Coordinates of C-alpha atoms in Angstrom, one line a residue:
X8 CA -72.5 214.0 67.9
X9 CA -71.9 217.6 69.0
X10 CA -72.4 217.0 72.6
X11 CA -70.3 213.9 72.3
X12 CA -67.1 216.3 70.9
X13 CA -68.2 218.9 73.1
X14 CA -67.1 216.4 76.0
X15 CA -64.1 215.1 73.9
X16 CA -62.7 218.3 74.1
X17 CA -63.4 218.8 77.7
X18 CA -62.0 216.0 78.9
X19 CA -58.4 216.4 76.2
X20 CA -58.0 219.8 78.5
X21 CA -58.9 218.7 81.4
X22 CA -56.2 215.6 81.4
X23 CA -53.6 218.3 80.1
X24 CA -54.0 220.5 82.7
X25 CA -54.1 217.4 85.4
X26 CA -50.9 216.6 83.3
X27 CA -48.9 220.1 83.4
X28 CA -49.7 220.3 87.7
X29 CA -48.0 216.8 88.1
X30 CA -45.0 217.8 85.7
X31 CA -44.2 220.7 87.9
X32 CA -44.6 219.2 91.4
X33 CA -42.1 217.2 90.5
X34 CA -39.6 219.4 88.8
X35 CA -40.6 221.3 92.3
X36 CA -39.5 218.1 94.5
X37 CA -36.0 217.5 92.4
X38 CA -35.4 221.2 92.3
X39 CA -36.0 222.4 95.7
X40 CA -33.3 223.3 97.9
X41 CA -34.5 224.5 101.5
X42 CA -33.0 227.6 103.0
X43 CA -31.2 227.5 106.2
X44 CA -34.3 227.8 109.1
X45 CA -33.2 229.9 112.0
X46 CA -32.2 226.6 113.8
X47 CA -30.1 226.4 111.0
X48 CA -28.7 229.9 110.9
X49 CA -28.3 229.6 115.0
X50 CA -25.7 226.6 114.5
X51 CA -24.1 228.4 111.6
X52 CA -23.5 231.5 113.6
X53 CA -22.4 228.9 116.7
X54 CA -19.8 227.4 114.6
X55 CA -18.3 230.5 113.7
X56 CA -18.3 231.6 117.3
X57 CA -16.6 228.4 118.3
X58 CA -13.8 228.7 115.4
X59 CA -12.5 232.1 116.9
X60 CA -9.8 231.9 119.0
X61 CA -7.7 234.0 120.8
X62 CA -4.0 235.2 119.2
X63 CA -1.3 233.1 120.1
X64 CA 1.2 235.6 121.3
X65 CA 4.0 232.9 121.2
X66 CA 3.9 232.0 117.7
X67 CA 3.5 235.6 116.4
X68 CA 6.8 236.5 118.3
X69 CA 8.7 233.9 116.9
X70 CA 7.4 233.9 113.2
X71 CA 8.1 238.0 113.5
X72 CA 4.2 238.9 112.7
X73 CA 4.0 240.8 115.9
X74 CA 3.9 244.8 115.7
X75 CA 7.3 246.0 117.3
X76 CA 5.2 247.6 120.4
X77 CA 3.1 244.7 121.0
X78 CA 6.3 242.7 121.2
X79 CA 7.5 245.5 123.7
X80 CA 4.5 244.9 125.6
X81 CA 4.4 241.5 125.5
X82 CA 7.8 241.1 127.0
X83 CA 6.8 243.5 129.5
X84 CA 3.6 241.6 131.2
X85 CA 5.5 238.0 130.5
X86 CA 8.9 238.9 131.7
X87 CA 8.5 241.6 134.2
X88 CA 11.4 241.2 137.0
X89 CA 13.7 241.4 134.4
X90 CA 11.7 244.6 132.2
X91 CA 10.1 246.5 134.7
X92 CA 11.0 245.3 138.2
X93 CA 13.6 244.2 140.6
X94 CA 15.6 243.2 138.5
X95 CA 15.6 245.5 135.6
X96 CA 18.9 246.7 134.0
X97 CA 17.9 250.4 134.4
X98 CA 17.2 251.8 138.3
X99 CA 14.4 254.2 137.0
X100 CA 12.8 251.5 134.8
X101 CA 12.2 249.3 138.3
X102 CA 8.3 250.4 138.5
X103 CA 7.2 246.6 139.8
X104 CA 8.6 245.6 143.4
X105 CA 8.1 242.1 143.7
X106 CA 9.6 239.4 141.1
X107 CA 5.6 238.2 139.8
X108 CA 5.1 238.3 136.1
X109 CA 1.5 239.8 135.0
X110 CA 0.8 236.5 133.4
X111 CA 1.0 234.6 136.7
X112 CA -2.4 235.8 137.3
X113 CA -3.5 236.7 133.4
X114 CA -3.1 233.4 132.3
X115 CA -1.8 232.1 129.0
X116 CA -0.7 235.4 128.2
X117 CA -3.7 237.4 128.8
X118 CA -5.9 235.3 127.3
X119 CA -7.5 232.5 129.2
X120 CA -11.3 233.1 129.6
X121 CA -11.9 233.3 133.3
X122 CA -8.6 234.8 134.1
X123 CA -8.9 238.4 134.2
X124 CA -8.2 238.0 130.1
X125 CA -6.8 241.0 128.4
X126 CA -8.6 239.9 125.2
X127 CA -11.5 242.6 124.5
X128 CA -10.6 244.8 127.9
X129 CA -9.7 247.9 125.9
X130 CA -13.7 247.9 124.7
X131 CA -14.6 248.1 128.2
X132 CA -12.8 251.6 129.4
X133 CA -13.5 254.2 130.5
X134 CA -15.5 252.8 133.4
X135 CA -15.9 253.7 137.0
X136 CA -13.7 252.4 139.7
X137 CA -15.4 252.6 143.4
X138 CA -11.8 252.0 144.6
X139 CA -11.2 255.9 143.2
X140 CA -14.9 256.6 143.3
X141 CA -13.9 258.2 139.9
X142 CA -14.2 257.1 136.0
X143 CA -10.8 255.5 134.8
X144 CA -9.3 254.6 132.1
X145 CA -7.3 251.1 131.0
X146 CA -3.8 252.9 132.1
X147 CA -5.4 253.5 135.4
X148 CA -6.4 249.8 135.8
X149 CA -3.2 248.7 134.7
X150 CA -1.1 250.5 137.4
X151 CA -4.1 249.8 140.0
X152 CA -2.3 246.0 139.6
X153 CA 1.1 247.4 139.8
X154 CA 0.4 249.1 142.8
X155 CA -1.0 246.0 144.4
X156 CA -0.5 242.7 142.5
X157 CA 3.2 243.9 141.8
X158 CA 3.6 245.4 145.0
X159 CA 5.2 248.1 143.1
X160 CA 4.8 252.3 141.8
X161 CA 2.7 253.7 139.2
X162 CA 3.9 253.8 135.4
X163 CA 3.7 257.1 134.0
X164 CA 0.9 257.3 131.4
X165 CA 2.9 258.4 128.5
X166 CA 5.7 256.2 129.2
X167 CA 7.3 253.4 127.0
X168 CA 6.4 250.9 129.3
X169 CA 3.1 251.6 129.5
X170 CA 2.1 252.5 126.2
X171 CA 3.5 249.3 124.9
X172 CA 1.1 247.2 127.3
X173 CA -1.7 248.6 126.1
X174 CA -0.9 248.1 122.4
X175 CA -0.2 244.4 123.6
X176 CA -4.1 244.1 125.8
X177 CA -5.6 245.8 121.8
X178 CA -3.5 243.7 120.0
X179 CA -5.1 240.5 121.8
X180 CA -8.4 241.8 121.6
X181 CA -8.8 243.3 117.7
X182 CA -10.5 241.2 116.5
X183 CA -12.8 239.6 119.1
X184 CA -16.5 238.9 118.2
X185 CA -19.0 240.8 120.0
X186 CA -21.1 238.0 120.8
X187 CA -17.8 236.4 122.6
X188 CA -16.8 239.6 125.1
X189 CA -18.8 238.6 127.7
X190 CA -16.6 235.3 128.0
X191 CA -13.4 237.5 128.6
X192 CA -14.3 239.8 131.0
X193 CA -13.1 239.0 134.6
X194 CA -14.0 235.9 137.0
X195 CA -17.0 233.7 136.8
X196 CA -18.9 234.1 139.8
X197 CA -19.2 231.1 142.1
X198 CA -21.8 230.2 144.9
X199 CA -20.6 231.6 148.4
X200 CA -21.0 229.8 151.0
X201 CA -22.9 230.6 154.2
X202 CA -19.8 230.0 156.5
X203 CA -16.7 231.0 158.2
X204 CA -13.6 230.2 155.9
X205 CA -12.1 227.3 157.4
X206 CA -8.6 227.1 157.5
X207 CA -8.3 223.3 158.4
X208 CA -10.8 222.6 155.3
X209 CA -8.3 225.5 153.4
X210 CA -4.8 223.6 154.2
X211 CA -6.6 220.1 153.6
X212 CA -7.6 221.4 149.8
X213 CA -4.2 223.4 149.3
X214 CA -1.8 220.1 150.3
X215 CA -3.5 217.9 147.6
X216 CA -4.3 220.4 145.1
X217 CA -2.2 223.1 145.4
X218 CA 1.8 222.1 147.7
X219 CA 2.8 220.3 144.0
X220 CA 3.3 223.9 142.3
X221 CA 3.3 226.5 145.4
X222 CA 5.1 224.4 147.8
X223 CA 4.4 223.6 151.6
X224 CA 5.3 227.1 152.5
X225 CA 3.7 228.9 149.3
X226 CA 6.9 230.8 147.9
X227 CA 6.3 229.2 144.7
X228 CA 9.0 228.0 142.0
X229 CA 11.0 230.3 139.9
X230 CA 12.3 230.2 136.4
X231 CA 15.8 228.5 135.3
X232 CA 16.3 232.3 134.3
X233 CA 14.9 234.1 137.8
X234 CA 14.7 237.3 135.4
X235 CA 11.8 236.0 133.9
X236 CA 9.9 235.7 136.8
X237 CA 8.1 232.3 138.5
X238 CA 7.1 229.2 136.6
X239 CA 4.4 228.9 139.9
X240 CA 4.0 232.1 141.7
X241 CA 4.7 232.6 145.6
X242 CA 1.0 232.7 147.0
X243 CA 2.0 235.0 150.3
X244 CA 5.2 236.3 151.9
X245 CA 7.2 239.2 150.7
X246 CA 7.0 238.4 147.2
X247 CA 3.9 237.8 146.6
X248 CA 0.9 240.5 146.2
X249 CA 0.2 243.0 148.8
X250 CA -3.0 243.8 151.1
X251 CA -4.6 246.1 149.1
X252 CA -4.9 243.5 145.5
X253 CA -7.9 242.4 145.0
X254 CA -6.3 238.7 145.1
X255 CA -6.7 239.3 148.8
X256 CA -9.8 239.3 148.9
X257 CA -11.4 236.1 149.9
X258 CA -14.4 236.0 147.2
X259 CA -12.4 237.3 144.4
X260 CA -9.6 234.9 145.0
X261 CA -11.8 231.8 145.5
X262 CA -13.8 232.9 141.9
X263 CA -9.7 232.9 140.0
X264 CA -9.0 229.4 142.1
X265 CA -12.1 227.5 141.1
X266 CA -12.1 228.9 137.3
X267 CA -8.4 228.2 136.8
X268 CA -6.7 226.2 139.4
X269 CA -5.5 223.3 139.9
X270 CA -3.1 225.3 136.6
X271 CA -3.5 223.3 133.4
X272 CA -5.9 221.3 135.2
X273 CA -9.2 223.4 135.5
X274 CA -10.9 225.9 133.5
X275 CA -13.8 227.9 133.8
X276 CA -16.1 225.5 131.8
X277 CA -14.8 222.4 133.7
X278 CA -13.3 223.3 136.9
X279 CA -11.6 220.8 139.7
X280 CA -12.6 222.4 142.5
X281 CA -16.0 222.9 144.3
X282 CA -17.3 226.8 145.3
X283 CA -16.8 225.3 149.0
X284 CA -12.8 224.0 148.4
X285 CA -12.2 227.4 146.6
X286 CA -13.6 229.6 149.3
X287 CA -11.6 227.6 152.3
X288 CA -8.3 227.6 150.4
X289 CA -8.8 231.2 149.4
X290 CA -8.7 232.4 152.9
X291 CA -6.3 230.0 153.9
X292 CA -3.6 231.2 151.3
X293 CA -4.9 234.9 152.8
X294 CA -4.3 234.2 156.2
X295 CA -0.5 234.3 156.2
X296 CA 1.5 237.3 156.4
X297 CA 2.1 239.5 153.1
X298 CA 3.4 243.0 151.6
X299 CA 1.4 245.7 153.2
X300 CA 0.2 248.9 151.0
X301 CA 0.5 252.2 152.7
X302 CA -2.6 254.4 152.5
X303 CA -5.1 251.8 152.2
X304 CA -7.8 254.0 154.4
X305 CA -7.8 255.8 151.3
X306 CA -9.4 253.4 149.3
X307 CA -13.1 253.5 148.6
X308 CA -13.8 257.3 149.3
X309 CA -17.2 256.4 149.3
X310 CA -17.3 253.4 152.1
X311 CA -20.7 252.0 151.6
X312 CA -18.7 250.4 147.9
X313 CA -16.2 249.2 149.2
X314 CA -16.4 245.3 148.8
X315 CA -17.4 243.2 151.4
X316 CA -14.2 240.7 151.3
X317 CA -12.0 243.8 151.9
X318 CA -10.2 242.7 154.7
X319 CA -8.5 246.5 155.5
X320 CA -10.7 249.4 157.2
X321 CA -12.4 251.7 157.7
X322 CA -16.1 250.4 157.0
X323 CA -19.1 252.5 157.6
X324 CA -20.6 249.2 159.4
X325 CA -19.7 247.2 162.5
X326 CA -18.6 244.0 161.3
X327 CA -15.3 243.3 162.9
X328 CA -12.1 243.0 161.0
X329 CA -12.0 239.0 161.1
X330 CA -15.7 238.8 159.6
X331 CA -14.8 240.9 156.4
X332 CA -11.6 238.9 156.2
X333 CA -13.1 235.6 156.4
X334 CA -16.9 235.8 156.5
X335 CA -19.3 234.8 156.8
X336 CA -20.3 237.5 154.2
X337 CA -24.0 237.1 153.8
X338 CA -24.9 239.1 156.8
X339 CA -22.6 242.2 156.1
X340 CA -24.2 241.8 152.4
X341 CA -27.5 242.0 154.3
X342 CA -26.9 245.0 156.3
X343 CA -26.0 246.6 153.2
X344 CA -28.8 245.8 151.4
X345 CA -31.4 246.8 154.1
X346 CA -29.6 250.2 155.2
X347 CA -28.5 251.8 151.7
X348 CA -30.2 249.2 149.1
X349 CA -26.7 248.2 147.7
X350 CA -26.7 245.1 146.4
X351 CA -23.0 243.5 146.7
X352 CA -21.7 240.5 145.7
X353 CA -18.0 240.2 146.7

C-alpha cells in the first residue's frame, strides 16, 4: 500500500507540472507581440525617408512663414532680371547680364532632385573647385553661375544680394535627412555614348521634344511680366548662358536633359529621353552661337582637370577643338587615364 501512494503522489505532481507548462505556453501564444525584425525596421526607416519632402517655397511666401532674408533670396534666384539683372531698378544692383532666372536651370525652386538642387548644398562646402584649382566656398559657387549661366559679374560676398541667397539654399536644406543628401546633389550620370554628337539625330530629338517650349530658333518664351524672367528659357543666342557654364558642356548638359527634360514631363527616376537622344540634342543646342566669357584660358590652372567636354582651350593634349566639343570622348578619357592616371568622367 505504500508503494501504491508512493506512485499516487508521483503521478498527482507529475500531471501538475505537465499542467503548469501547458498553461503558460499558451498565455505565451495570446501574449506575445513580436518585435519589429530588421526587415521590419528597414521599411520603417524607408517610410520615413519617403514622407520627407522638400519646403515648398511658394506656400511659405504666401502664408508669411518664410524668414524675411529667405524671402529676399528667394525672390532673388526666382525673379532675377528684375532683382539682380538687366532689368533691375538700381544700375549698381545689375550683377546678372542676361534676362535667365536661377530657377530655369534649379528647377522647382531649387529643389527638384536631379537638377542641381539647392536642398542640402550648404552641407557640401567648402570643397575644391579644379576650375580655381583652389578650395571654395558656397558664395564662390554661386557667383561661378553668375559669371557664366547669367552671363553676368561677381556678387560681392558680404552683399545683400548674396547673403540672402544663401539663407534661401540653408533654408531649403535644414532639415534634410542624411540618408537623403546623396539624392540632391547635382546630375545623375548617364551612359555616354561611344560617338560623334550628331546634330541631325540632335535637331530630330529637339523638334519633337523640345521646339513646343524653346521654339524653332531656341530663344525661348518669356513671362507676361518680362521682369520676372522666362517661363522656358532661350537655349543659345545672346541671352542665353555663355561658353564658359558648364551647361555648355556636352556631357553635363545631356545628364540635366535626360534627368529633367522634356520640363514637367521627365524626372530623374523616370526620364523621357534615352542617354543617346540627350547626348545628340545636347550638342545640337551647343552648336549654335552664344555669349562668349573673356578669360576662359584661365580656367583650369591645372590642365590635366580640366573636363573633357570643355569645348574652350588650352588642353595639355592634342585632341582638336571639334573632338572636345562634340566627342567622341572616350579616347581623350583614355589618353588621360594612361598618361597621368586621371580618371574623368565628363
Amino acid at each position: 500500500m505504500e508503494h501504491f501512494g508512493y506512485l499516487v503522489r508521483r503521478l498527482f505532481w507529475l500531471f501538475a507540472t505537465v499542467l503548469i507548462l501547458v498553461t503558460l505556453l499558451f498565455i505565451t501564444l495570446f501574449t506575445y507581440r513580436p518585435g519589429p525584425s530588421v526587415t521590419t525596421t528597414s521599411l520603417i526607416v524607408e517610410e520615413m525617408q519617403e514622407e520627407w519632402y522638400p519646403k515648398d517655397a511658394v506656400a511659405a511666401l504666401a502664408d508669411g512663414s518664410m524668414p524675411r532674408q529667405v524671402k529676399k533670396g528667394f525672390l532673388l534666384v526666382s525673379e532675377t532680371p528684375g532683382q539682380m539683372g538687366p532689368q533691375a531698378d538700381v544700375p549698381n544692383k545689375r550683377f546678372t547680364g542676361n534676362n535667365l532666372t536661377c530657377t530655369n536651370c534649379h528647377l522647382q525652386f531649387g529643389t527638384q532632385a536631379g537638377s542641381g538642387s539647392w536642398v542640402g548644398v550648404a552641407n557640401r562646402f567648402p570643397q575644391f573647385g579644379g576650375r580655381a584649382n583652389a578650395m571654395g566656398d558656397l558664395q564662390d559657387r554661386i557667383n561661378g553661375c553668375v559669371e557664366r549661366s547669367m552671363n553676368g559679374n561677381k556678387l560681392p560676398k558680404d552683399s545683400e544680394e548674396m547673403l540672402s541667397i544663401v539663407a534661401y539654399m540653408e533654408w531649403l536644406g535644414d532639415d534634410l535627412p542624411k540618408e537623403r543628401e546623396s539624392e540632391y546633389k547635382g546630375y545623375p550620370k548617364i551612359k555616354i555614348p561611344e560617338v560623334r554628337v550628331d546634330l541631325d539625330i540632335g535637331k530630330l530629338v529637339y523638334d519633337k521634344e523640345c521646339l513646343v517650349c524653346h521654339g524653332a530658333n531656341g530663344q525661348g518664351i518669356k513671362k507676361p511680366d518680362a521682369t520676372k524672367g522666362y517661363l522656358y528659357p532661350p537655349l543659345w543666342g545672346p541671352d542665353s548662358f555663355n561658353n564658359g557654364a558648364g551647361m555648355h558642356r556636352v556631357i553635363t548638359a545631356a545628364e540635366f536633359i535626360k534627368s529633367n527634360m522634356p520640363f514637367g514631363l521627365a524626372t530623374y527616376k523616370n526620364p523621357k529621353l534615352t542617354d543617346e537622344e540627350a547626348y545628340h540634342v545636347a550638342g545640337y543646342i551647343n552648336s549654335f552661337d552664344r555669349p562668349i566669357k573673356e578669360n576662359t584660358e584661365a580656367d583650369y590652372p591645372d590642365k590635366k582637370l580640366k573636363p573633357v567636354s570643355t569645348s574652350y582651350g588650352p588642353w595639355v593634349d592634342d585632341f582638336p577643338q571639334e573632338q572636345h566639343k562634340f566627342g567622341p570622348f572616350q579616347p581623350i578619357m583614355e589618353y588621360y587615364k594612361r598618361n597621368y592616371n586621371i580618371e574623368k568622367s565628363k
